[in-house]
Short mmCIF file of C-alpha atoms and ligand atoms in Angstrom, two decimals:
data_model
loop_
_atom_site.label_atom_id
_atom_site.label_comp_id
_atom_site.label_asym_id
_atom_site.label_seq_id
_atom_site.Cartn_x
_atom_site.Cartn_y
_atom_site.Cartn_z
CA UNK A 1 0.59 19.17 18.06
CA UNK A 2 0.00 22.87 18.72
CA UNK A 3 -3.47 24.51 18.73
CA UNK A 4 -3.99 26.21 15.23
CA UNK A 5 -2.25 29.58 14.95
CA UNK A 6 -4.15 33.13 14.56
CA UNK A 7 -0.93 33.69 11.80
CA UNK A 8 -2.10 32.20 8.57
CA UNK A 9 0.13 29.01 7.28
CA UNK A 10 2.71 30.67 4.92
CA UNK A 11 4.43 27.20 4.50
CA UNK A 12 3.96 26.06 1.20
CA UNK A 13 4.51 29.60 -0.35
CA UNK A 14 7.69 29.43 1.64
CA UNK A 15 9.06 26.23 0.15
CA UNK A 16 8.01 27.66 -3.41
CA UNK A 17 9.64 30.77 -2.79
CA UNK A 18 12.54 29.40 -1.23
CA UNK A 19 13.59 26.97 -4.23
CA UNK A 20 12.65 29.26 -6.84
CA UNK A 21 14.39 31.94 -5.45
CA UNK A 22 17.99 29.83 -4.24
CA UNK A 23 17.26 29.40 -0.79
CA UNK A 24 16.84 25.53 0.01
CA UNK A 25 16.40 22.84 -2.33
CA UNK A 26 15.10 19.36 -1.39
CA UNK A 27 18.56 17.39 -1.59
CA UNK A 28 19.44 15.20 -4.60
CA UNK A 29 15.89 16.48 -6.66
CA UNK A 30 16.93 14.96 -9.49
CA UNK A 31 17.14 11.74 -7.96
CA UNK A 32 13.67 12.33 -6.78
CA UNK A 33 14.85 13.66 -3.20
CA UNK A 34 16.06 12.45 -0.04
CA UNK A 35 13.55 12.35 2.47
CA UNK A 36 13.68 15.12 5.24
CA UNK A 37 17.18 16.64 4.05
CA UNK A 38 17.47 19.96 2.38
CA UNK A 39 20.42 21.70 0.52
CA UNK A 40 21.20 26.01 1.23
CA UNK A 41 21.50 27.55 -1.75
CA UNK A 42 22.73 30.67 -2.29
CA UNK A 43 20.91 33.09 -0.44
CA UNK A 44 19.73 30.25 2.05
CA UNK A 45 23.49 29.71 2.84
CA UNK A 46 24.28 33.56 3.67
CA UNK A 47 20.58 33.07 6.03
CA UNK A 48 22.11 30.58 8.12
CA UNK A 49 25.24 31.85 8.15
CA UNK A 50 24.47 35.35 9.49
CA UNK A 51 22.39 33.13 11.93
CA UNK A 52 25.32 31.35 13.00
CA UNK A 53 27.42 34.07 13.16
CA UNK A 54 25.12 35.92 15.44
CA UNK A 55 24.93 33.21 17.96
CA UNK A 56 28.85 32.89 17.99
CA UNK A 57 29.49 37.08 18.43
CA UNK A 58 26.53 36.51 21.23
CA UNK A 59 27.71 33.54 23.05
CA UNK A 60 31.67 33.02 22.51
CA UNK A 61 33.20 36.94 21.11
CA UNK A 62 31.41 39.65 23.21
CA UNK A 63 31.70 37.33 26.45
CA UNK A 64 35.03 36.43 28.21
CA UNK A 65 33.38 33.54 30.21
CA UNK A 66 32.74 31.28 27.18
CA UNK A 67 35.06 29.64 24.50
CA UNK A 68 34.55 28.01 21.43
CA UNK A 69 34.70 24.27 20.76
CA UNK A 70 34.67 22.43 17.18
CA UNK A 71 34.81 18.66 17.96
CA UNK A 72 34.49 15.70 15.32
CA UNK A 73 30.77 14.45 14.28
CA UNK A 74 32.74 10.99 14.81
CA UNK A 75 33.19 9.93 18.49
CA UNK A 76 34.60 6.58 20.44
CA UNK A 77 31.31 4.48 20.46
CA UNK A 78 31.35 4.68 24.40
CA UNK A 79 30.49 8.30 24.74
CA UNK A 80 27.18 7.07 23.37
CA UNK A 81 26.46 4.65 26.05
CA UNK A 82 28.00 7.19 28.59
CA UNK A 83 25.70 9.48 27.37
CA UNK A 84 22.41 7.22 27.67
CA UNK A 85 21.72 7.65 23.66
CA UNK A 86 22.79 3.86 22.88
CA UNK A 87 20.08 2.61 25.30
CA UNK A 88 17.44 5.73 25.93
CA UNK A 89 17.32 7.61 22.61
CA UNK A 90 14.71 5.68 21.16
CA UNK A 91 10.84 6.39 19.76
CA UNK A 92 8.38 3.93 19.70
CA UNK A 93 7.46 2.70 16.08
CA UNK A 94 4.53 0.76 14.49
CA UNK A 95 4.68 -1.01 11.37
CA UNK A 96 1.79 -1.32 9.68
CA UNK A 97 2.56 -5.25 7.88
CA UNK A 98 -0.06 -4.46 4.32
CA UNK A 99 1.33 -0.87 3.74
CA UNK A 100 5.10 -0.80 4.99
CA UNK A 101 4.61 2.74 6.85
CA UNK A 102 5.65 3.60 9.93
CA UNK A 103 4.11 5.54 12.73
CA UNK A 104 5.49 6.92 15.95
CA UNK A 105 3.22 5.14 18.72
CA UNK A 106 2.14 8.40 20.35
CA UNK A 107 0.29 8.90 16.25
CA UNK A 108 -2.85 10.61 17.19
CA UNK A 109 -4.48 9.27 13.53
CA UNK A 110 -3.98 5.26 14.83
CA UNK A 111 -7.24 4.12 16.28
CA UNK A 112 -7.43 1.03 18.52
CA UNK A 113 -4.90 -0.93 20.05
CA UNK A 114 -1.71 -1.74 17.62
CA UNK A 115 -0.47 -5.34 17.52
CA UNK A 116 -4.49 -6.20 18.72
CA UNK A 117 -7.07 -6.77 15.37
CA UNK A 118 -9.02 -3.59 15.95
CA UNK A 119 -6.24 -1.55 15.22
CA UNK A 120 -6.45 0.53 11.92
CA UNK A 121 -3.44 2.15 9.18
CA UNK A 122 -4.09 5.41 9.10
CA UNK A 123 -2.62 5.13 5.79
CA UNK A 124 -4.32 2.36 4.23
CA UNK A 125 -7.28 1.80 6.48
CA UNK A 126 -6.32 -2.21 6.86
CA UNK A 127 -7.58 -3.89 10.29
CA UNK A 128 -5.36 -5.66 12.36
CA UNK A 129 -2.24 -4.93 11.02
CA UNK A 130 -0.26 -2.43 12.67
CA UNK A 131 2.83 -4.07 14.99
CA UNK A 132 3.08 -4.28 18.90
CA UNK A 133 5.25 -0.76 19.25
CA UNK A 134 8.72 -1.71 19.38
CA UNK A 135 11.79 0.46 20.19
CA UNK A 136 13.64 2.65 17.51
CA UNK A 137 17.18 3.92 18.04
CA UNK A 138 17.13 6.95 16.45
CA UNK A 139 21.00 7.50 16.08
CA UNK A 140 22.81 6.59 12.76
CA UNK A 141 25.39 3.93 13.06
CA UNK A 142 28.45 3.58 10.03
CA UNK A 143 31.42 1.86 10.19
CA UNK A 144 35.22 2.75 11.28
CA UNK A 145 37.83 0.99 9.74
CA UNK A 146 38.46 -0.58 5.90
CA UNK A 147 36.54 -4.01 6.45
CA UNK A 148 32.84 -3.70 7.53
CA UNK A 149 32.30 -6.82 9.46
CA UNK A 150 35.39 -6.76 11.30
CA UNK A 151 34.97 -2.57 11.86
CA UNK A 152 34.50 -0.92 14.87
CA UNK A 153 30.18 0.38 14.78
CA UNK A 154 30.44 4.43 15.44
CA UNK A 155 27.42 7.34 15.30
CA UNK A 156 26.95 9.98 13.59
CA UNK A 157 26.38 12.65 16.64
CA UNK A 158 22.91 12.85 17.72
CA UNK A 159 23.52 16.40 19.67
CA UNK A 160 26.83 18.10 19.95
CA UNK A 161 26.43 18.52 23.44
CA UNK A 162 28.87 15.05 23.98
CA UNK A 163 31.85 16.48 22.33
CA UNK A 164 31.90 19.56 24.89
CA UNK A 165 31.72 17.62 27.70
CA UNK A 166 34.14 14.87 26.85
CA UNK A 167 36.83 18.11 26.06
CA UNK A 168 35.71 20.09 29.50
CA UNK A 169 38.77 19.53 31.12
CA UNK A 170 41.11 20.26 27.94
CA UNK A 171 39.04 23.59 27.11
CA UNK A 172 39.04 24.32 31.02
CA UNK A 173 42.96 23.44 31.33
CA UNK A 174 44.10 25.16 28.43
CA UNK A 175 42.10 28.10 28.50
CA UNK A 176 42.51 28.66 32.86
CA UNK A 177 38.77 29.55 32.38
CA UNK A 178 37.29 29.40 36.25
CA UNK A 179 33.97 28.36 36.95
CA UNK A 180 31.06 29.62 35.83
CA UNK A 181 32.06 29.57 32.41
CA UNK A 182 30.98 27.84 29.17
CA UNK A 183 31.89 26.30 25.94
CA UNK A 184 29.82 26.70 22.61
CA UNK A 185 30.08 25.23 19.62
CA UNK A 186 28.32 24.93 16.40
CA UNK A 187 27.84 21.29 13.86
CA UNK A 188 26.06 18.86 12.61
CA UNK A 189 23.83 16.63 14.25
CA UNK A 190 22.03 13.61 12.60
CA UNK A 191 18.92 11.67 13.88
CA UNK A 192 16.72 9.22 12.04
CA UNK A 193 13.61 10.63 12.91
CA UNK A 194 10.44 8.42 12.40
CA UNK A 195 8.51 11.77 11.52
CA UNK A 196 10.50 14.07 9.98
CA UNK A 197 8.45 17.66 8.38
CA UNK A 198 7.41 20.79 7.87
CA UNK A 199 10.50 21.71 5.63
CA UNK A 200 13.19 22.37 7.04
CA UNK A 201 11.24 21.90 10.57
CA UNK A 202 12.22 18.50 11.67
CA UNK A 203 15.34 17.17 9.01
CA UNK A 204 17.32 13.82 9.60
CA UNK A 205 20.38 15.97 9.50
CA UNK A 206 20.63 19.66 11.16
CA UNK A 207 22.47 22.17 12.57
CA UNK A 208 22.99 22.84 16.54
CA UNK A 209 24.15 25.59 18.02
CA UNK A 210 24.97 24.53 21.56
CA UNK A 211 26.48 25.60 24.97
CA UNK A 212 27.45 23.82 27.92
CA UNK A 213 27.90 26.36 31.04
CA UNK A 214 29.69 24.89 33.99
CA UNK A 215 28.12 25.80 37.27
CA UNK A 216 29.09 25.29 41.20
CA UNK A 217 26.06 22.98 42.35
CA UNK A 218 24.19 24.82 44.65
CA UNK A 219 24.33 27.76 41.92
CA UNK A 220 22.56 25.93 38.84
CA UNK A 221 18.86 27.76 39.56
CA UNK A 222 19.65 31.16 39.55
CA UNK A 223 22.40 30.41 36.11
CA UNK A 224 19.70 28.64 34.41
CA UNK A 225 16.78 31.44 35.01
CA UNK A 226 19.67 33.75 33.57
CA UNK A 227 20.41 32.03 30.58
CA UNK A 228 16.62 31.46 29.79
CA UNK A 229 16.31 35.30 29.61
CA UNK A 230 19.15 35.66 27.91
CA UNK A 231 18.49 33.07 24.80
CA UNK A 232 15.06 34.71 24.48
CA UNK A 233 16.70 38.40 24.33
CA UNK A 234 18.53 36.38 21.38
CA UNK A 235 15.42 35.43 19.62
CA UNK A 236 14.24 39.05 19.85
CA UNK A 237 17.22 40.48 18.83
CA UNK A 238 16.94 38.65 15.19
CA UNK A 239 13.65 40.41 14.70
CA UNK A 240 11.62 37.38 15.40
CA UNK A 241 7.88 39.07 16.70
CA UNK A 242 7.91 39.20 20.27
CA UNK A 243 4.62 38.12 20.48
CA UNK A 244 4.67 34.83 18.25
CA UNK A 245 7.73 33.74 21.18
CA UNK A 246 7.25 31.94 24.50
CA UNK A 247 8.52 30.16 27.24
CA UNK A 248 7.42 26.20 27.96
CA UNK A 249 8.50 24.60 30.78
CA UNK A 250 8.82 20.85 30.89
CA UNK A 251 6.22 18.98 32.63
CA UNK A 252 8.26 15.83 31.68
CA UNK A 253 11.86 16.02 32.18
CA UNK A 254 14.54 14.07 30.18
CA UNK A 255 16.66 11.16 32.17
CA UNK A 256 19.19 13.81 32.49
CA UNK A 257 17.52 17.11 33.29
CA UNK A 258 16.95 18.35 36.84
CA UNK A 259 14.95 21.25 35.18
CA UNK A 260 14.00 22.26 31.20
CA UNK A 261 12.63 25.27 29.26
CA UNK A 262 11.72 25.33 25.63
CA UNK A 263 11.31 28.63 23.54
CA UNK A 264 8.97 28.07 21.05
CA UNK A 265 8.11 30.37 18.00
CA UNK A 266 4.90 29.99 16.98
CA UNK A 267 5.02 29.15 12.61
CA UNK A 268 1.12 29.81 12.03
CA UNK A 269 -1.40 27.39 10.83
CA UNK A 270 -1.52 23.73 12.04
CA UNK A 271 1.73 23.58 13.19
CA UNK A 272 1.55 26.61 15.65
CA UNK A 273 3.75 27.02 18.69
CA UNK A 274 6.83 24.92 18.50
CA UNK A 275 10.53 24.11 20.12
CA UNK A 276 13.28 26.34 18.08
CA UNK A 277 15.78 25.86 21.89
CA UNK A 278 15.56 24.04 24.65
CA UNK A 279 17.25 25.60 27.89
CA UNK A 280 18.43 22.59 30.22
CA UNK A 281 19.67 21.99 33.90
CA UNK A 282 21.73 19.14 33.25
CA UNK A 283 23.30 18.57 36.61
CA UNK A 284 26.02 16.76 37.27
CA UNK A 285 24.98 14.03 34.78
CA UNK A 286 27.11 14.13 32.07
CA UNK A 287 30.07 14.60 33.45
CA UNK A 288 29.44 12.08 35.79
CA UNK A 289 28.64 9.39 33.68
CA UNK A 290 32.04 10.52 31.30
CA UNK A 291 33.72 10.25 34.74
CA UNK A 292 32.28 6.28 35.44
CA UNK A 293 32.75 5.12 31.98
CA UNK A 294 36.32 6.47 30.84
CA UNK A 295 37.81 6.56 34.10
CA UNK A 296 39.15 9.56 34.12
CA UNK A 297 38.39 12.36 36.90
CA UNK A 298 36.25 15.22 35.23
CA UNK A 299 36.36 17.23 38.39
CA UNK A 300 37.08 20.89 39.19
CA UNK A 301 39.46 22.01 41.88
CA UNK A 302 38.13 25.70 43.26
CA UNK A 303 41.37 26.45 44.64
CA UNK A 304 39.60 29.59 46.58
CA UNK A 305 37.27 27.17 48.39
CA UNK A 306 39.73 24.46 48.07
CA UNK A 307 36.82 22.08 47.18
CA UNK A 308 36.84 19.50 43.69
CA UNK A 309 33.51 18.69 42.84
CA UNK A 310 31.99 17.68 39.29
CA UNK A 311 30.14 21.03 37.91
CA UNK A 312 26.94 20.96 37.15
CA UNK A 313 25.79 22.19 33.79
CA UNK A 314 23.25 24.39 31.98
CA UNK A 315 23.09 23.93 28.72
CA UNK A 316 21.64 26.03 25.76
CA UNK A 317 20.86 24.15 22.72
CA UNK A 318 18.82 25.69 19.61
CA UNK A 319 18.51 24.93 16.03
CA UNK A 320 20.24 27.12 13.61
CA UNK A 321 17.83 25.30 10.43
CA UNK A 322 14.94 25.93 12.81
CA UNK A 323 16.09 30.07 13.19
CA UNK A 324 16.56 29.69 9.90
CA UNK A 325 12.84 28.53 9.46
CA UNK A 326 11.46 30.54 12.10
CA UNK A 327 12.84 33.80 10.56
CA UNK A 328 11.28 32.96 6.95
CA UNK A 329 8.26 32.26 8.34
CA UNK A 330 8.69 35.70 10.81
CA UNK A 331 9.70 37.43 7.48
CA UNK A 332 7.01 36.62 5.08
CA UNK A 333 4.30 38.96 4.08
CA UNK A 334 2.18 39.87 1.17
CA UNK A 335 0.73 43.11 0.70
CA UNK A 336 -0.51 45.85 -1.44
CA UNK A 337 1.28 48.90 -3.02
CA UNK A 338 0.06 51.86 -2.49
CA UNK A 339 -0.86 53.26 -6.28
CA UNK A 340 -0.15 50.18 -8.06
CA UNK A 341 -2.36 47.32 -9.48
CA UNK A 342 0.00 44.62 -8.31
CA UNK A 343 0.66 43.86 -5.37
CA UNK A 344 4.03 42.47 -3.24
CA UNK A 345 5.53 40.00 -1.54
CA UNK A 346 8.49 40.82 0.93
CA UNK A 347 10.72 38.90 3.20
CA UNK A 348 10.87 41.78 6.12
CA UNK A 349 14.39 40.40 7.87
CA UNK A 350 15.61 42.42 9.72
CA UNK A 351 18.71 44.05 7.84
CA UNK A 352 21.21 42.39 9.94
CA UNK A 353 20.01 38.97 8.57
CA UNK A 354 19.22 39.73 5.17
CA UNK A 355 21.66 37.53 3.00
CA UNK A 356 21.65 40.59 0.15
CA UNK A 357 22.08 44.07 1.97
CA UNK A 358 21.31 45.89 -1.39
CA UNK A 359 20.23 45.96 -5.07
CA UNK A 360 22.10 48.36 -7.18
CA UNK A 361 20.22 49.36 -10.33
CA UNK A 362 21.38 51.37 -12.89
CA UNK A 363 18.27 53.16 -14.38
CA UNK A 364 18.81 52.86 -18.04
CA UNK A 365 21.95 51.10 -19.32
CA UNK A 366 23.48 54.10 -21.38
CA UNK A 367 24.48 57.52 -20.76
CA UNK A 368 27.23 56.22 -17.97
CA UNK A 369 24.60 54.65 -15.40
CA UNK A 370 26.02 51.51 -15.55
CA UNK A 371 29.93 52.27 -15.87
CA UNK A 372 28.94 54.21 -12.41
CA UNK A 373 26.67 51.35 -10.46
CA UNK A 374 29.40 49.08 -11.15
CA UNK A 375 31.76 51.18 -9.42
CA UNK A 376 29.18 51.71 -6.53
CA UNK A 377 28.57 47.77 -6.55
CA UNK A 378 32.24 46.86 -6.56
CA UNK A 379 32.73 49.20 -3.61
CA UNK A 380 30.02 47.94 -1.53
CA UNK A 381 30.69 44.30 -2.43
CA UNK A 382 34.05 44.49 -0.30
CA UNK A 383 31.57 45.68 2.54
CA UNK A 384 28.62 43.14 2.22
CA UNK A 385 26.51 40.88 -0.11
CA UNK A 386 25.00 43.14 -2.68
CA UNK A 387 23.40 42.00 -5.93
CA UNK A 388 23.94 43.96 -9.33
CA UNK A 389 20.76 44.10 -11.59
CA UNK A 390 20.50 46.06 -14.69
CA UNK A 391 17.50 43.57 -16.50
CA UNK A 392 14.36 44.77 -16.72
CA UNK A 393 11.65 47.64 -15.68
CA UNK A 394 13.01 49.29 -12.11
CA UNK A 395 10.36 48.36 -10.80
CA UNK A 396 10.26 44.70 -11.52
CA UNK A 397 14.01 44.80 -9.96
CA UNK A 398 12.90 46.50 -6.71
CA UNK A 399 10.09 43.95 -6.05
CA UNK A 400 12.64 40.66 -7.41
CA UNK A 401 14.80 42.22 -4.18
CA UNK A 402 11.57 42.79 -1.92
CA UNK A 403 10.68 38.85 -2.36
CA UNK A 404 14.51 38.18 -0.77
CA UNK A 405 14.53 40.69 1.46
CA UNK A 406 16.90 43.21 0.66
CA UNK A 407 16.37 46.32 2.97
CA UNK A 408 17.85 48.45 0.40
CA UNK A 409 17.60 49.37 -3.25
CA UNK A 410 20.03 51.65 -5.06
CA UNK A 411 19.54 53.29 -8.00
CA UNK A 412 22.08 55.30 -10.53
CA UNK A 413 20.14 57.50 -12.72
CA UNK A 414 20.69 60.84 -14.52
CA UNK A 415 21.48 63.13 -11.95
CA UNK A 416 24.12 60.24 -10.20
CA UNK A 417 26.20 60.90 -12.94
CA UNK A 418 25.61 64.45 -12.91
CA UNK A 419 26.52 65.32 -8.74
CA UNK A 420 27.48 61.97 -7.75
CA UNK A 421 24.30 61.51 -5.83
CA UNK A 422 22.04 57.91 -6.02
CA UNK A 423 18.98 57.34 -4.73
CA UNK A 424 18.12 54.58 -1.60
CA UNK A 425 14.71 52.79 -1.49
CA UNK A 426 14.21 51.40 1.78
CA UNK A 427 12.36 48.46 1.22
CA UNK A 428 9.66 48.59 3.95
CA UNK A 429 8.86 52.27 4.04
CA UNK A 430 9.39 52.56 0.34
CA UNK A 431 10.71 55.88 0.76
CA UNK A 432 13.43 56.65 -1.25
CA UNK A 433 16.29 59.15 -0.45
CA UNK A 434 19.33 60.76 -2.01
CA UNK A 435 22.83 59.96 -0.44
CA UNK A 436 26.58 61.02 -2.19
CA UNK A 437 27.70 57.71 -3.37
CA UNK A 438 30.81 58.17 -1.26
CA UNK A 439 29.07 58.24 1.87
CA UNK A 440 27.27 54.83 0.91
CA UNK A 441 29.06 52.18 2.58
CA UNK A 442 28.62 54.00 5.95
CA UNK A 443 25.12 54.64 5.49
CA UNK A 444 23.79 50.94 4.69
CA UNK A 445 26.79 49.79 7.67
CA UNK A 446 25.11 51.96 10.22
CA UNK A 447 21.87 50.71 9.13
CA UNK A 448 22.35 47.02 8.82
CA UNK A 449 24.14 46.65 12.24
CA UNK A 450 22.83 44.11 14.29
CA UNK A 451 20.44 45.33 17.45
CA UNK A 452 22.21 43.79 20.36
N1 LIG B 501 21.66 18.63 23.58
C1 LIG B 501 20.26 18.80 23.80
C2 LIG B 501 19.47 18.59 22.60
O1 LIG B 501 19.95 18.14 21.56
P1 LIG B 501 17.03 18.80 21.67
O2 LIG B 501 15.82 19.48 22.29
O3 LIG B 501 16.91 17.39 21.26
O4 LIG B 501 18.19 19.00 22.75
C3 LIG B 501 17.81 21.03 20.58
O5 LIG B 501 17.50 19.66 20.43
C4 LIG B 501 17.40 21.82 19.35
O6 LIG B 501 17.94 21.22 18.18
C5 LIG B 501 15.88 21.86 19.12
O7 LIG B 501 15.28 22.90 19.86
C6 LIG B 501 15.82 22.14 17.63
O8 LIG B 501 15.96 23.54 17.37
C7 LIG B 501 17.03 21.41 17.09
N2 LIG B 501 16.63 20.08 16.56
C8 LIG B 501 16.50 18.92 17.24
N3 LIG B 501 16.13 17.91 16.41
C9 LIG B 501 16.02 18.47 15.18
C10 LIG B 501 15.67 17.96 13.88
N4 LIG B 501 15.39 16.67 13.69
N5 LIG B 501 15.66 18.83 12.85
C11 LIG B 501 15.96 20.13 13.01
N6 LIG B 501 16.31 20.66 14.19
C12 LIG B 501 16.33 19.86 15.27
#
């Protein structure tokens, strides 16, 4: 666990915030929850989407040297013991035998030896009975076929790093791609971790946003310095702080990695710096172990060398939950108005991100202000998200939009309907300007556009 954070813990207000206001919901709540899995609501939804579909114009539309993938959760069972998961992805786990819980060995709050009688639950305090640590597969089996016993035992994907490199040789056939080039894609992953947390943190079933780049060996140092650089650009270029992002090298390296990198954001509090990507020199591991268990040749012929050799691989794996969680967290703020009693809480995304790109108010509903916002809303909304509010004071409205982070408010009051003019509240400055409501899809377009 990370040092505590000089950024205060905004977790808890976060979770609050983000069911009351239709961003995540624990899943099944009326059912009393699911542990570690959340639902997207609303707003949450448009979050990770614009997430998503950031990475994707970043790694697979503005570059020529990488295409898009979108293989099955469900894989042959033998890609799993190709890939090392069926014997290797395991944790160690306790049991403690009087109160049922289960620890992760490495549980800084067990003291003593477990599976010796000085050993103590953290939980209930009991001596002596916490197990000998014993290996937990952390993968999710389920059955193929219509009769369970006689069915076929599959996993739902741990990473969705296998289903790239069991298609490199259809994406690289089909496509005539030469190396270096890559292939991203974006899914689910499951794991059934032993200590799941911190919201949306650490969930038994995410998101991954992943890409495999296939390298000449011999090149694989100098691609995987460049793609470090370039994945932490990305983090920047969401509006995550520069400051509350670093670099972590590996000091121990996974059974496949010839080198590793994780950026980590740090959340505040307890929790502090942690993983949101992990940047990976994978060698020829993968596709060499594909190669031994199917049978089938995953080489590459460089016709200008005329050499075939298996690529090696640097892969690019990040969260899009943990974005997701990072940029909340990034976001949050309370603060004072200045000249008013109350004061504020915003979600400062940057506008590119914001899942609502503007409020549109009509001041008072008479004397045409709301025949006229409606226009202006149902012009924008063919643009971009906007919400419509005409209930309450003008103020309360501005602030219910500050708490989501919408970078702009719009308002239609007597003089709109007068010269056609409406005023826009920019959300952080608080200044408010007048613009012709025919020039007002251009001017929130030109201001939301993502800083690449
Ligand atoms: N293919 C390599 C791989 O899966 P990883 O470090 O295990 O590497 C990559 O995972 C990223 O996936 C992490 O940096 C994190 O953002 C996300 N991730 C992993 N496990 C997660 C979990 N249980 N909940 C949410 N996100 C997770």
């Amino acid at each position: 666990m990370a040092s505590v954070s000089a950024h205060p813990d905004v977790m808890e207000k976060l979770v609050s915030l983000a069911k009351r206001r239709g961003f995540i919901f624990q899943s099944s709540e009326i059912y009393g929850g699911t542990g570690s899995v959340w639902d997207y609501g609303p707003l949450g939804v448009e979050l990770k989407k614009n997430v998503k579909d950031r990475w994707w114009h970043a790694m697979v539309r503005a570059r020529d040297d990488i295409e898009g993938l979108d293989a099955a959760i469900l894989m042959h069972p033998r890609v799993w013991e190709a890939s090392g998961h069926v014997a290797g992805f395991t944790d160690p786990l306790i049991d403690c035998r009087n109160c049922k819980r289960r620890f992760r060995a490495d549980d800084p709050a067990i003291k003593g030896t477990p599976g010796t009688p000085d050993a103590q639950c953290p939980v209930c305090g009991s001596k002596g009975t916490l197990s000998e640590p014993r290996l937990f597969n952390l993968m999710f089996k389920t059955f193929m076929g219509p009769v369970e016993e006689s069915a076929a035992i599959v996993y739902l994907r741990p990473e969705t790093a296998q289903g790239i490199f069991v298609n490199f040789l259809n994406v690289q056939q089909s496509t005539r791609q030469k190396i270096p080039f890559g292939i991203a894609q974006i899914g689910k992953a499951f794991r059934n971790e032993i200590t799941p947390g911190n919201f949306i943190f650490r969930t038994r079933e995410f998101e991954q946003m992943e890409m495999q780049f296939f390298v000449e060996p011999g090149t694989d140092e100098e691609h995987f310095e460049y793609w470090k650089a370039q994945r932490m650009e990305w983090h920047r270029s969401l509006g995550l702080a520069p400051d509350r992002l670093r670099y972590k090298p590996h000091e121990q390296l996974a059974h496949y990695a010839r080198a590793a990198a994780d950026i980590e954001f740090d959340f505040g509090g307890s929790l502090g710096y942690q993983e949101i990507e992990g940047i990976h020199n994978r060698s020829d591991f993968d596709l060499g172990r594909h190669q031994e268990y199917s049978g089938k040749k995953l080489e590459y012929f460089d016709q200008p060398k005329n050499r075939r050799y298996i690529p090696y691989v640097i892969e690019t794996s990040v969260g899009a939950d943990r974005t997701t969680l990072a940029l909340l967290v990034n976001a949050y703020r309370e603060e004072e108005v200045p000249g008013e009693t109350e004061g504020r809480t915003v979600l400062g995304f940057a506008p590119s991100i914001a899942p609502i790109k503007a409020g549109v108010f009509p001041l008072v509903k008479k004397d045409g202000m709301p025949e006229m916002a409606e226009n202006v809303a149902n012009d924008l909304r063919r643009a971009f998200p906007i919400f419509y509010d005409d209930g309450g004071a003008i103020g309360r409205r501005y602030r219910r939009q500050d708490e989501v982070g919408t970078p702009f408010g719009i308002t239609i009051d007597g003089q709109s309907t007068q010269d056609g003019t409406v005023t826009v509240r920019d959300r952080d400055t608080l200044q408010q300007v007048r613009v012709a409501a025919d020039q007002l899809r251009g001017y929130i377009a030109e201001r939301i556009a993502p800083n690449e």
